[in-house]
CSV table of C-alpha atoms in Angstrom, one decimal:
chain,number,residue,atom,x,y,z
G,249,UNK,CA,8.2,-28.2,-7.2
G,250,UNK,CA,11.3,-26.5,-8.6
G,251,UNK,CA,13.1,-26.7,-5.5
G,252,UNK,CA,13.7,-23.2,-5.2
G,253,UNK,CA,13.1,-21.3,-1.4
G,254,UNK,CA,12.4,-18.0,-1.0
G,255,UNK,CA,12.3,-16.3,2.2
G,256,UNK,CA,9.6,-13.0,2.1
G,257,UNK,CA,9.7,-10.4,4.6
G,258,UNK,CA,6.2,-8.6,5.7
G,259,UNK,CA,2.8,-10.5,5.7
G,260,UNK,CA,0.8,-7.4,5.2
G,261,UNK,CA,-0.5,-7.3,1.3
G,262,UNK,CA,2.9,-7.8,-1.1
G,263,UNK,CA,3.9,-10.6,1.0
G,264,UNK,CA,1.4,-12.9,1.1
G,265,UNK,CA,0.2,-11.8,-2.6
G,266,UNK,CA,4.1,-12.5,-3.5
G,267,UNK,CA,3.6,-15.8,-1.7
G,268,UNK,CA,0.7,-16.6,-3.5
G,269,UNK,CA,2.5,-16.2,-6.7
G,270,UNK,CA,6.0,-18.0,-6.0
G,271,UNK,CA,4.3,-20.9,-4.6
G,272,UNK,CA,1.8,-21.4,-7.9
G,273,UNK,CA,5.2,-20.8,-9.7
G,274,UNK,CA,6.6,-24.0,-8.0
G,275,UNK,CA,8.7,-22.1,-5.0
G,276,UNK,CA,8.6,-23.3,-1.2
G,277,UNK,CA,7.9,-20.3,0.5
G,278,UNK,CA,8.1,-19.1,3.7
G,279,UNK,CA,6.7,-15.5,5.4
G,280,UNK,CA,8.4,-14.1,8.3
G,281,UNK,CA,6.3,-11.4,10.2
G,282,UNK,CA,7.5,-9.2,13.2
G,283,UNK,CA,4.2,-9.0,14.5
G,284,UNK,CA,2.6,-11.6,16.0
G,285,UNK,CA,-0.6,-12.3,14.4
G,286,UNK,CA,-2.1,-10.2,11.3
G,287,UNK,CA,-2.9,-7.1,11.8
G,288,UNK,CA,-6.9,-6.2,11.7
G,289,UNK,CA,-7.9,-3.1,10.5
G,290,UNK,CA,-6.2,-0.1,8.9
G,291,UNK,CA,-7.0,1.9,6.2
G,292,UNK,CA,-8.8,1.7,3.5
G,293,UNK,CA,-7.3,0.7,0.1
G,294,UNK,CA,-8.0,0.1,-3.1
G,295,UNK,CA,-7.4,-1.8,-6.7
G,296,UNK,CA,-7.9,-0.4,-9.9
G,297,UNK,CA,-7.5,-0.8,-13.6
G,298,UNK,CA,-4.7,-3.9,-14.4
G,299,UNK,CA,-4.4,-4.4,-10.3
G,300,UNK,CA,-8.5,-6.0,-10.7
G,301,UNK,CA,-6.9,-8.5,-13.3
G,302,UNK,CA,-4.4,-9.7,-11.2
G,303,UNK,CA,-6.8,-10.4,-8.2
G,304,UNK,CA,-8.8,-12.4,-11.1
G,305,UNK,CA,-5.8,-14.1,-11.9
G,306,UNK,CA,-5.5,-15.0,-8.6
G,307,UNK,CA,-8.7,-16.2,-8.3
G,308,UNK,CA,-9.8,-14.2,-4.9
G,309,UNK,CA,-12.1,-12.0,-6.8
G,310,UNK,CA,-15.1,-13.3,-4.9
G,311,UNK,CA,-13.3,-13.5,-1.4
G,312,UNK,CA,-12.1,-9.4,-2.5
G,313,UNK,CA,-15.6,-8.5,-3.3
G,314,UNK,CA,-17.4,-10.0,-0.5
G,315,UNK,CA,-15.1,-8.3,1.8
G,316,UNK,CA,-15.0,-4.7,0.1
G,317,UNK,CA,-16.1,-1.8,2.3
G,318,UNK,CA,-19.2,-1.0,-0.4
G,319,UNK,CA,-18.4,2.7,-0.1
G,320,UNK,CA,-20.8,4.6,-2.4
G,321,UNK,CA,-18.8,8.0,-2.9
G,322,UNK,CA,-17.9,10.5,-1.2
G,323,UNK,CA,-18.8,14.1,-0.6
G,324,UNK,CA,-16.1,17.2,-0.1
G,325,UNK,CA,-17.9,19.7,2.2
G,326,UNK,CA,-17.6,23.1,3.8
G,327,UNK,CA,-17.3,23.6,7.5
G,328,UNK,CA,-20.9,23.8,7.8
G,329,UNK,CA,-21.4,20.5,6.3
G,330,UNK,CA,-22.9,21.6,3.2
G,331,UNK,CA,-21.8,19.6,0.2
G,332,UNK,CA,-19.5,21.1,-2.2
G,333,UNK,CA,-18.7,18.2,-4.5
G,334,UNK,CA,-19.5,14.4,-4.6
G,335,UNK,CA,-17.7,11.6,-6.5
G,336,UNK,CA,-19.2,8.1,-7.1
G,337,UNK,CA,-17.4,4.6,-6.8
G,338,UNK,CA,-19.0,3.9,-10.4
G,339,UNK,CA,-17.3,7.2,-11.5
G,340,UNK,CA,-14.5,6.4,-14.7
G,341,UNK,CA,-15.7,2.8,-14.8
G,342,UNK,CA,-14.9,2.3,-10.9
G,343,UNK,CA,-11.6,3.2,-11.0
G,344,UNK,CA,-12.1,7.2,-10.0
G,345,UNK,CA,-11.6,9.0,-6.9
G,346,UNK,CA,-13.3,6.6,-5.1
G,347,UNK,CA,-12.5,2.9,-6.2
G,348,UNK,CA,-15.2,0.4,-7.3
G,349,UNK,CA,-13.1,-2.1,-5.7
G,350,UNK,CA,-12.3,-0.5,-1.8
G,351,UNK,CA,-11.1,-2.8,1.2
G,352,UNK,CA,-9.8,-2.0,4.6
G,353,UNK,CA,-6.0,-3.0,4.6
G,354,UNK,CA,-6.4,-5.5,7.1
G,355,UNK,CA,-9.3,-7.6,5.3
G,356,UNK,CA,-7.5,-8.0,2.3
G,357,UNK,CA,-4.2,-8.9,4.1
G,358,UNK,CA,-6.6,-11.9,6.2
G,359,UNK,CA,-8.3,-12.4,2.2
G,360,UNK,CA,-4.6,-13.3,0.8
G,361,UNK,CA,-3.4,-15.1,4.0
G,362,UNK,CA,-6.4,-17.5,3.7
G,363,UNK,CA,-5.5,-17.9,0.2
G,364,UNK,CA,-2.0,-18.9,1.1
G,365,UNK,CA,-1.8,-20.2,4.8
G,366,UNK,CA,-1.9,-23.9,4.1
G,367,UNK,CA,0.7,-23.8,0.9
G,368,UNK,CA,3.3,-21.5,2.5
G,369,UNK,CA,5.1,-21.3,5.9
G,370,UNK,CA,4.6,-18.6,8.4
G,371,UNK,CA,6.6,-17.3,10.9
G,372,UNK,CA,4.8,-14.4,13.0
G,373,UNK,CA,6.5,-12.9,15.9
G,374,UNK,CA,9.8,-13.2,13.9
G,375,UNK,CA,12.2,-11.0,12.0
G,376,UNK,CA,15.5,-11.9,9.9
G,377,UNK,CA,18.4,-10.9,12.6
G,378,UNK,CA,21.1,-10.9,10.2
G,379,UNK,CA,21.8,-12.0,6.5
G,380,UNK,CA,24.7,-12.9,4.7
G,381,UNK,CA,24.8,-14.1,0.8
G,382,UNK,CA,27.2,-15.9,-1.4
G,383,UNK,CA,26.6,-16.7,-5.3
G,384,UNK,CA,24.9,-19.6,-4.4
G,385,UNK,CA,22.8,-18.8,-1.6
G,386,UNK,CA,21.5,-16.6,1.6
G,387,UNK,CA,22.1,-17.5,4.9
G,388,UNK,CA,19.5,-15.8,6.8
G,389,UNK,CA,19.6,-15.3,11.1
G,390,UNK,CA,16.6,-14.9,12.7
G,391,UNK,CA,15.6,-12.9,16.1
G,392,UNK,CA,14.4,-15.7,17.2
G,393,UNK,CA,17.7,-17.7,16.9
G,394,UNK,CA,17.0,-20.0,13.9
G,395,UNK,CA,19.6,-20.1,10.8
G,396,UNK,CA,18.2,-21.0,7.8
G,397,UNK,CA,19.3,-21.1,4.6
G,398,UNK,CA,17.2,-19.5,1.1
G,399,UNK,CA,17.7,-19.1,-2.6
G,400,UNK,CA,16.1,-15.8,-2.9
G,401,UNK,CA,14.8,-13.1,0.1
G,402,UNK,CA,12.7,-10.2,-0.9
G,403,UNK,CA,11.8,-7.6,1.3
G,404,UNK,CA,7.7,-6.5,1.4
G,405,UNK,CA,7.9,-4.7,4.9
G,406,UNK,CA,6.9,-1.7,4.1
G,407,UNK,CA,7.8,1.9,3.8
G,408,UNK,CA,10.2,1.7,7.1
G,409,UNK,CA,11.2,-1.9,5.8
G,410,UNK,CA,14.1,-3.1,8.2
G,411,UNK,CA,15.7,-5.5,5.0
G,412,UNK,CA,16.1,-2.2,3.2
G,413,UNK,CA,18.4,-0.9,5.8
G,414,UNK,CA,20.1,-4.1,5.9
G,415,UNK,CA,21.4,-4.7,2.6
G,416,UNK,CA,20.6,-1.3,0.7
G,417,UNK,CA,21.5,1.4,3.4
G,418,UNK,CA,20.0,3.9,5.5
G,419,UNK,CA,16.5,5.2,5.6
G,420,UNK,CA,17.4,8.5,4.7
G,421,UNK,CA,19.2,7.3,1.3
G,422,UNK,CA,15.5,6.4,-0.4
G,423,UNK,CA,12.7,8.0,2.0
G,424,UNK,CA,11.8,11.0,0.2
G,425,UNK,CA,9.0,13.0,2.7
G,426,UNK,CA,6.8,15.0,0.7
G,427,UNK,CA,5.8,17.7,3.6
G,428,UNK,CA,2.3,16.0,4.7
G,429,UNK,CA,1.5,14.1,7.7
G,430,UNK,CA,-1.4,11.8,7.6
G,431,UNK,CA,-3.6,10.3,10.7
G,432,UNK,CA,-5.9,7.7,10.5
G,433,UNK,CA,-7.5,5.6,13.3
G,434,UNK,CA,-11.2,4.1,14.1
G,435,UNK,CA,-14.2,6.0,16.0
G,436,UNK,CA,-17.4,5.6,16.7
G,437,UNK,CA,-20.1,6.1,14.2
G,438,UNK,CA,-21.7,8.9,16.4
G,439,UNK,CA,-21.6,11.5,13.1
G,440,UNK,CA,-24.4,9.8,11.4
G,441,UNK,CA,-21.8,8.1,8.5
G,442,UNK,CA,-24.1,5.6,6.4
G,443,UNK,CA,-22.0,4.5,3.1
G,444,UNK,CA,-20.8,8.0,1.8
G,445,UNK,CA,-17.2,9.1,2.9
G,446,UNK,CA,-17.1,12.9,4.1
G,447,UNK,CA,-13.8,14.9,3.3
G,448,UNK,CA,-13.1,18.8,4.8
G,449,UNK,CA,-10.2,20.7,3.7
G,450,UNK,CA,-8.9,24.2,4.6
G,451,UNK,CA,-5.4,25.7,4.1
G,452,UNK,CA,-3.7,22.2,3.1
G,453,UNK,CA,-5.5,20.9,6.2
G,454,UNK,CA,-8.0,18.5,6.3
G,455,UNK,CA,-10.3,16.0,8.2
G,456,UNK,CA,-12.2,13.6,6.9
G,457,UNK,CA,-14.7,10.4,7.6
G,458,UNK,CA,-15.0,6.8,5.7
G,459,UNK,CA,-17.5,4.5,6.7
G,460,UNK,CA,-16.6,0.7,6.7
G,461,UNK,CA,-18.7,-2.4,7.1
G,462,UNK,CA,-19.2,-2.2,10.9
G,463,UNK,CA,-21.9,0.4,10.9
G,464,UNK,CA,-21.1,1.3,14.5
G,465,UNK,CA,-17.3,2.7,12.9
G,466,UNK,CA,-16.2,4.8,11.4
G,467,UNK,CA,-12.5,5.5,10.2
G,468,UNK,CA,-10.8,9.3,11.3
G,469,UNK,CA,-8.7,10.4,8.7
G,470,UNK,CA,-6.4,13.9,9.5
G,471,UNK,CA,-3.4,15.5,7.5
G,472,UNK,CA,-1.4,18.4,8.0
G,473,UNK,CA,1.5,20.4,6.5
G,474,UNK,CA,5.0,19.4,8.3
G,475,UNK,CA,8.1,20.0,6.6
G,476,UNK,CA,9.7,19.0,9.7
G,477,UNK,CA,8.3,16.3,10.6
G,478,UNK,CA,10.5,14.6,13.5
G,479,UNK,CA,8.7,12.3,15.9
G,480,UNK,CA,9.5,9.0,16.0
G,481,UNK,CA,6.7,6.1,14.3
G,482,UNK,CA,7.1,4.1,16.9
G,483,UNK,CA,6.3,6.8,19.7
G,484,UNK,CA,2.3,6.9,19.6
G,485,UNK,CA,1.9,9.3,22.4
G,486,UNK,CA,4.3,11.9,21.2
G,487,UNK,CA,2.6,11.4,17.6
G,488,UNK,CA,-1.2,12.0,19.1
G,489,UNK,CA,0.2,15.0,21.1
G,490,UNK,CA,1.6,16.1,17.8
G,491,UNK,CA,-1.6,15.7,15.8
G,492,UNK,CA,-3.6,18.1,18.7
G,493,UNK,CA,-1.3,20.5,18.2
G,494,UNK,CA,-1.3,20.7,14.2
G,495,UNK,CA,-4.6,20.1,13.7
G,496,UNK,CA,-5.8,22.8,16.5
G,497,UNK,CA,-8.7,25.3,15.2
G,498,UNK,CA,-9.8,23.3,12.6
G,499,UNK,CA,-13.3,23.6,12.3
G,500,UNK,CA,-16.4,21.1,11.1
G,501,UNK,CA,-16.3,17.8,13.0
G,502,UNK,CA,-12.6,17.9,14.0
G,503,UNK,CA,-13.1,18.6,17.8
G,504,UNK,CA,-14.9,15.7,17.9
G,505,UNK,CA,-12.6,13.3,15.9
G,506,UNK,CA,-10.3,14.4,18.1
G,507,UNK,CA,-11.8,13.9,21.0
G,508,UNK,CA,-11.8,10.0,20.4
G,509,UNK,CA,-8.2,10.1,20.1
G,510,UNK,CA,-7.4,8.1,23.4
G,511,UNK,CA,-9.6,5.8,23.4
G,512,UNK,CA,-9.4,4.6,19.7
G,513,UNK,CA,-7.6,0.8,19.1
G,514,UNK,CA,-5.6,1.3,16.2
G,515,UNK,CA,-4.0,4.9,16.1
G,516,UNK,CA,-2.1,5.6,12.9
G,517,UNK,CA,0.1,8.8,12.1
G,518,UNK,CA,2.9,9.1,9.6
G,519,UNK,CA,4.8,11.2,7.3
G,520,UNK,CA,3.3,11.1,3.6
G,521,UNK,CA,6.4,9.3,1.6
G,522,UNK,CA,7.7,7.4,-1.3
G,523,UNK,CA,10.7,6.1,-1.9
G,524,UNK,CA,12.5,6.5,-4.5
G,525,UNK,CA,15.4,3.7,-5.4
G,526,UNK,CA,18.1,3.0,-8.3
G,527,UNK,CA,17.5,-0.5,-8.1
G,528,UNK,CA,15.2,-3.0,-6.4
G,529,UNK,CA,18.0,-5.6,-5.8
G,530,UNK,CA,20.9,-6.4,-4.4
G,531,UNK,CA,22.7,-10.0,-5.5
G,532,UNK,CA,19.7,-12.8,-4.3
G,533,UNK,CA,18.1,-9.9,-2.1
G,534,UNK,CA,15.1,-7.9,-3.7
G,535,UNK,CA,12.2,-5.7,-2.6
G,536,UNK,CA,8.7,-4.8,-3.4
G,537,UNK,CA,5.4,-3.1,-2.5
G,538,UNK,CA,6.6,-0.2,-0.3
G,539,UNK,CA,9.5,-1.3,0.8
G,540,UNK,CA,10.9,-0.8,-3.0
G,541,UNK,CA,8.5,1.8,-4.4
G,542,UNK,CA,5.8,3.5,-1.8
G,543,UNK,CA,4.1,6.4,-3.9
G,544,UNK,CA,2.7,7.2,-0.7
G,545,UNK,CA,-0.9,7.0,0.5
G,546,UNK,CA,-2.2,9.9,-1.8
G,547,UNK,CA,-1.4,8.3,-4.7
G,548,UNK,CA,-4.2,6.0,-4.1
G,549,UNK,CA,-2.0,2.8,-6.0
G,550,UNK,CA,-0.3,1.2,-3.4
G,551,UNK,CA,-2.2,-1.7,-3.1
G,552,UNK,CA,-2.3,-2.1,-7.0
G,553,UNK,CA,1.5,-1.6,-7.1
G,554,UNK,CA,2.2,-4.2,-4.7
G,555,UNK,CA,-0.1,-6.8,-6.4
G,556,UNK,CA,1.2,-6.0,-9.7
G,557,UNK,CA,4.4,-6.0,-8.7
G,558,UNK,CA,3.8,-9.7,-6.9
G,559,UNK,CA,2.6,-10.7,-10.3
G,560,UNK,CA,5.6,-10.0,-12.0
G,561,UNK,CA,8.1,-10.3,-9.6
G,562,UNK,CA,7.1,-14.4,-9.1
G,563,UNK,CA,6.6,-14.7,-13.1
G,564,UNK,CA,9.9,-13.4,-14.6
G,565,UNK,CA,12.4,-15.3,-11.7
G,566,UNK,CA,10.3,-18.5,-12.5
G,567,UNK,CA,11.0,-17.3,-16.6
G,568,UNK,CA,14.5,-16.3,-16.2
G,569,UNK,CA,14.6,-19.9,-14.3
G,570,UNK,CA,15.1,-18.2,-10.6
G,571,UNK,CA,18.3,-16.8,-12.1
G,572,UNK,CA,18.4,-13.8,-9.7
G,573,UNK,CA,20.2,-11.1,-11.8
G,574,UNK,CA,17.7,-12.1,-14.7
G,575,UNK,CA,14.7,-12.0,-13.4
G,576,UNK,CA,14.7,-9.4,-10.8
G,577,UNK,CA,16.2,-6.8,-13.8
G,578,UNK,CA,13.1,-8.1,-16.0
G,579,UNK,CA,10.6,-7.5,-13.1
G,580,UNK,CA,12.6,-4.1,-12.7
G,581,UNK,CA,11.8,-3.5,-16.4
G,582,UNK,CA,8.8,-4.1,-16.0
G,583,UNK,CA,7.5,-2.3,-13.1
G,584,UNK,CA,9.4,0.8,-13.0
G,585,UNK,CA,7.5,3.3,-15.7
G,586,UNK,CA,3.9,2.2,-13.9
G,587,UNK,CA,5.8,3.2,-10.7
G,588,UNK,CA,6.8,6.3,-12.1
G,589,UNK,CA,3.4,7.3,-13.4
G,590,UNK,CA,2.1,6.8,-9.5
G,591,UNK,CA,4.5,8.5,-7.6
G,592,UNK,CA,4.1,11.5,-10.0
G,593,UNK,CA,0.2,11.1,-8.6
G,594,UNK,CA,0.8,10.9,-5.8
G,595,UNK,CA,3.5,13.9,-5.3
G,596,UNK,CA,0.7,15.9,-7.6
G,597,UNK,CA,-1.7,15.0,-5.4
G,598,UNK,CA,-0.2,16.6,-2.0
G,599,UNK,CA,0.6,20.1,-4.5
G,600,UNK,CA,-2.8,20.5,-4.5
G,601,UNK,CA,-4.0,20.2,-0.5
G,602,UNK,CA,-1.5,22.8,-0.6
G,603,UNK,CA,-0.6,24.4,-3.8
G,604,UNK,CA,2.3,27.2,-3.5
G,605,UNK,CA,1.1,30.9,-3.6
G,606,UNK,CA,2.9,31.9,-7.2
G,607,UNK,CA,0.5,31.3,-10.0
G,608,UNK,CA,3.5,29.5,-12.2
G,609,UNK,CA,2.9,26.3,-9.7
G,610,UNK,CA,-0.7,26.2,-10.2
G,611,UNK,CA,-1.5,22.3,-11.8
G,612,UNK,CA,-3.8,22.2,-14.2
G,613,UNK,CA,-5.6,18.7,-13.9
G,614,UNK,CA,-8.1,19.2,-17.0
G,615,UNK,CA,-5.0,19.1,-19.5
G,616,UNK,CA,-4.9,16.4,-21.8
G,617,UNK,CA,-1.2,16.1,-20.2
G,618,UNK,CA,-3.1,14.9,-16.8
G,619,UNK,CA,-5.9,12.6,-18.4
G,620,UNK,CA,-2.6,10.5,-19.9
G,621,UNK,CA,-0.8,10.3,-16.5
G,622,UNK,CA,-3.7,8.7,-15.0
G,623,UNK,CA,-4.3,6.2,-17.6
G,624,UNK,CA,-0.2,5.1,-17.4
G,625,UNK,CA,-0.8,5.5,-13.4
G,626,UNK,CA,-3.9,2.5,-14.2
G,627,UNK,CA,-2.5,0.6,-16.8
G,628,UNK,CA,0.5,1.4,-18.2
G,629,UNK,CA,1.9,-2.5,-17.3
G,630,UNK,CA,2.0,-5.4,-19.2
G,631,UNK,CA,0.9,-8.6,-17.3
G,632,UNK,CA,1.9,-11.2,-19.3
G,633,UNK,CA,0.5,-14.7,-19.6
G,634,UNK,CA,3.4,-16.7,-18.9
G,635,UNK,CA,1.5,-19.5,-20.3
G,636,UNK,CA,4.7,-21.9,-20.0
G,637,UNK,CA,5.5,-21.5,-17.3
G,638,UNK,CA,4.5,-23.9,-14.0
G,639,UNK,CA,0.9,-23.2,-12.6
G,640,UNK,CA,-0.4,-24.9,-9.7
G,641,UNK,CA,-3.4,-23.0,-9.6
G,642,UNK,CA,-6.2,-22.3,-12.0
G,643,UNK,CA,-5.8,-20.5,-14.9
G,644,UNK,CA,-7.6,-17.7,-16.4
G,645,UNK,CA,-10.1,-16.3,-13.7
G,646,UNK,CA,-12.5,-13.3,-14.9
G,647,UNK,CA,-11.0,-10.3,-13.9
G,648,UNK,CA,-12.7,-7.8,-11.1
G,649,UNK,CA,-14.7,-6.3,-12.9
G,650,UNK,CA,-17.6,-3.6,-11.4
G,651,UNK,CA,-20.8,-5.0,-10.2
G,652,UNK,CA,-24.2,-4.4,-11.2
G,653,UNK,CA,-26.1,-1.8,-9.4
G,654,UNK,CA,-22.5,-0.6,-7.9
């Protein structure tokens, strides 16, 4: 072991995938998570293009696979339910609209917690208090009154990450809302959902249904215009009464997605985000996953970004020698053009639910100009080997690559 602890915030999918990674790289890590177990769950995400090589790398790409949600497509359809267009999960070798390689949130967190839970320490329920650091160090306060003391901290709490506000500065400073509000939480399958996801959209509304592996369930997803979106993410009943209101008169199935809104377990609502940073570190403090780069849900790559960005993050500090300044620049390097390329997605993406009225604003996604983006957006990163560096797990594992009869 190289001696070396590192202190991650967030145990949702950068954290424990960071984890994984500093620990094979020959760090003692530990996780702290507010919540007190794992949350189950959630929506569902996905990996494509270089994101499937790094689950090979890590060796998980049976555990990934075996867990996937084995959506077949999905179908865009009018408020009758007639189909308008369908897309396939084998569509661009897997990695199209919908991904080859799809996986509620909350089974792949449990997937890389597994992976980690007996090489790295835990600590749910918890949440860094205060932090001080020094050239040498980080003296880190916890809520729960433990001091401890860590080489390196790196934020992967997510888009409303709490170390962010800490030791970068306010919310407001790198939150960038790009007018949509998305909803999301679990119903009964009583809509007849078998493996093909259902998607309605009128007037930059829409309402949609995704099937997962509990046949009885199904997964409500809503979204709405708000540029002035104002309630609180921690105030659930002010965020369902918002959701009635905005999504009111919207016809196909939505009355009765609706109507499950009370009684569902794991009601979701927020603004549609990234955030947008000049750097990713600050000293011995860095960030990742959301927390550093969110190109918000509709840019379909967070999941990849924060696995990718685990990756490299663990590889150049253990190849800069846990120099700090070193290796969080390379990983900076690195990272930030492929985080470009998805934001832009992603902001492209909510343009056109709802496009603006004047023709000059109108996207045209057939352009060679488009068909580039996405290919930087899949693969425009380097993973390199780092074949000299330490490795306490197995090297060179296939990469996820689509199944037969997929």
């Amino acid at each position: 072991m190289s001696g070396i602890r590192v202190l991650v915030a967030g145990a949702s999918i950068a954290g424990p995938a960071l984890a994984h990674w500093l620990h094979r790289r020959g760090a003692e890590v530990t996780v702290v998570e507010r919540a007190p177990e794992l949350r189950p769950g959630g929506q569902a995400v996905d990996a494509r293009g270089v994101a499937k090589d790094v689950i090979g790398r890590m060796g998980l790409a049976a555990a990934v696979r075996a867990a996937c949600t084995d959506t077949a497509g999905a179908h865009t359809v009018d408020a009758d339910g007639n189909v308008l267009e369908t897309y396939r999960a084998e569509d661009h070798g897997g990695d199209g609209y919908i991904s080859e390689i799809e996986i509620l949130r909350g089974d792949l967190s449990r997937v890389l917690y597994d992976d980690t839970r007996d090489d790295v320490e835990y600590l749910f329920g918890d949440r860094i208090a205060e932090l001080t650091q020094d050239a040498d160090g980080v003296d880190v306060t916890f809520a729960g009154g433990a001091r401890r003391r860590f080489d390196l901290v790196v934020g992967a709490d997510g888009l409303h990450s709490a170390l962010r506000a800490m030791v970068f500065g306010p919310h407001e400073r790198f939150v960038r809302h790009l007018g949509l509000v998305l909803a999301f939480y679990s119903v009964p399958n009583e809509f007849g959902l078998d493996r093909w996801m259902l998607d309605f959209q009128e007037s930059g509304r829409s309402a949609g249904l995704r099937p997962v592996p509990d046949a009885a369930r199904a997964i409500a997803m809503l979204s709405f215009p708000a540029a002035d979106f104002d309630v609180d993410y921690r105030d659930i009943e002010g965020q369902k009464r918002l959701l009635r209101e905005r999504m009111a008169g919207l016809g196909w199935l939505t009355p009765d997605i609706l109507a499950h809104l009370d009684d569902t377990p794991d009601f979701y609502l927020d603004q549609v985000a990234q955030v947008v940073m000049d750097r990713w570190s600050n000293g011995r403090v860095g960030l990742i996953g959301d927390a550093a780069f969110s190109a918000s849900p509709m840019s379909g790559a967070g999941t990849g970004m924060a696995l990718i960005g685990a990756y490299l993050l663990a590889g150049e500090l253990a190849a800069a020698e846990w120099n700090p300044r070193a290796g969080f620049a390379a990983y900076e390097a690195s990272m930030r053009p492929f985080v470009e390329a998805n934001q832009e997605i992603g902001r492209l993406h909510v343009h056109s639910l709802a496009p603006e009225p004047d023709a000059e604003h109108t996207v045209d996604f057939e352009g060679e100009w488009f068909a580039a983006l996405i290919d930087r957006a899949l693969n425009g990163v380097e993973l390199p080997d780092y074949a000299n560096l330490p490795d306490s797990g197995i090297r060179a594992h296939p990469p996820l690559t689509p199944s037969a009869g997929r």
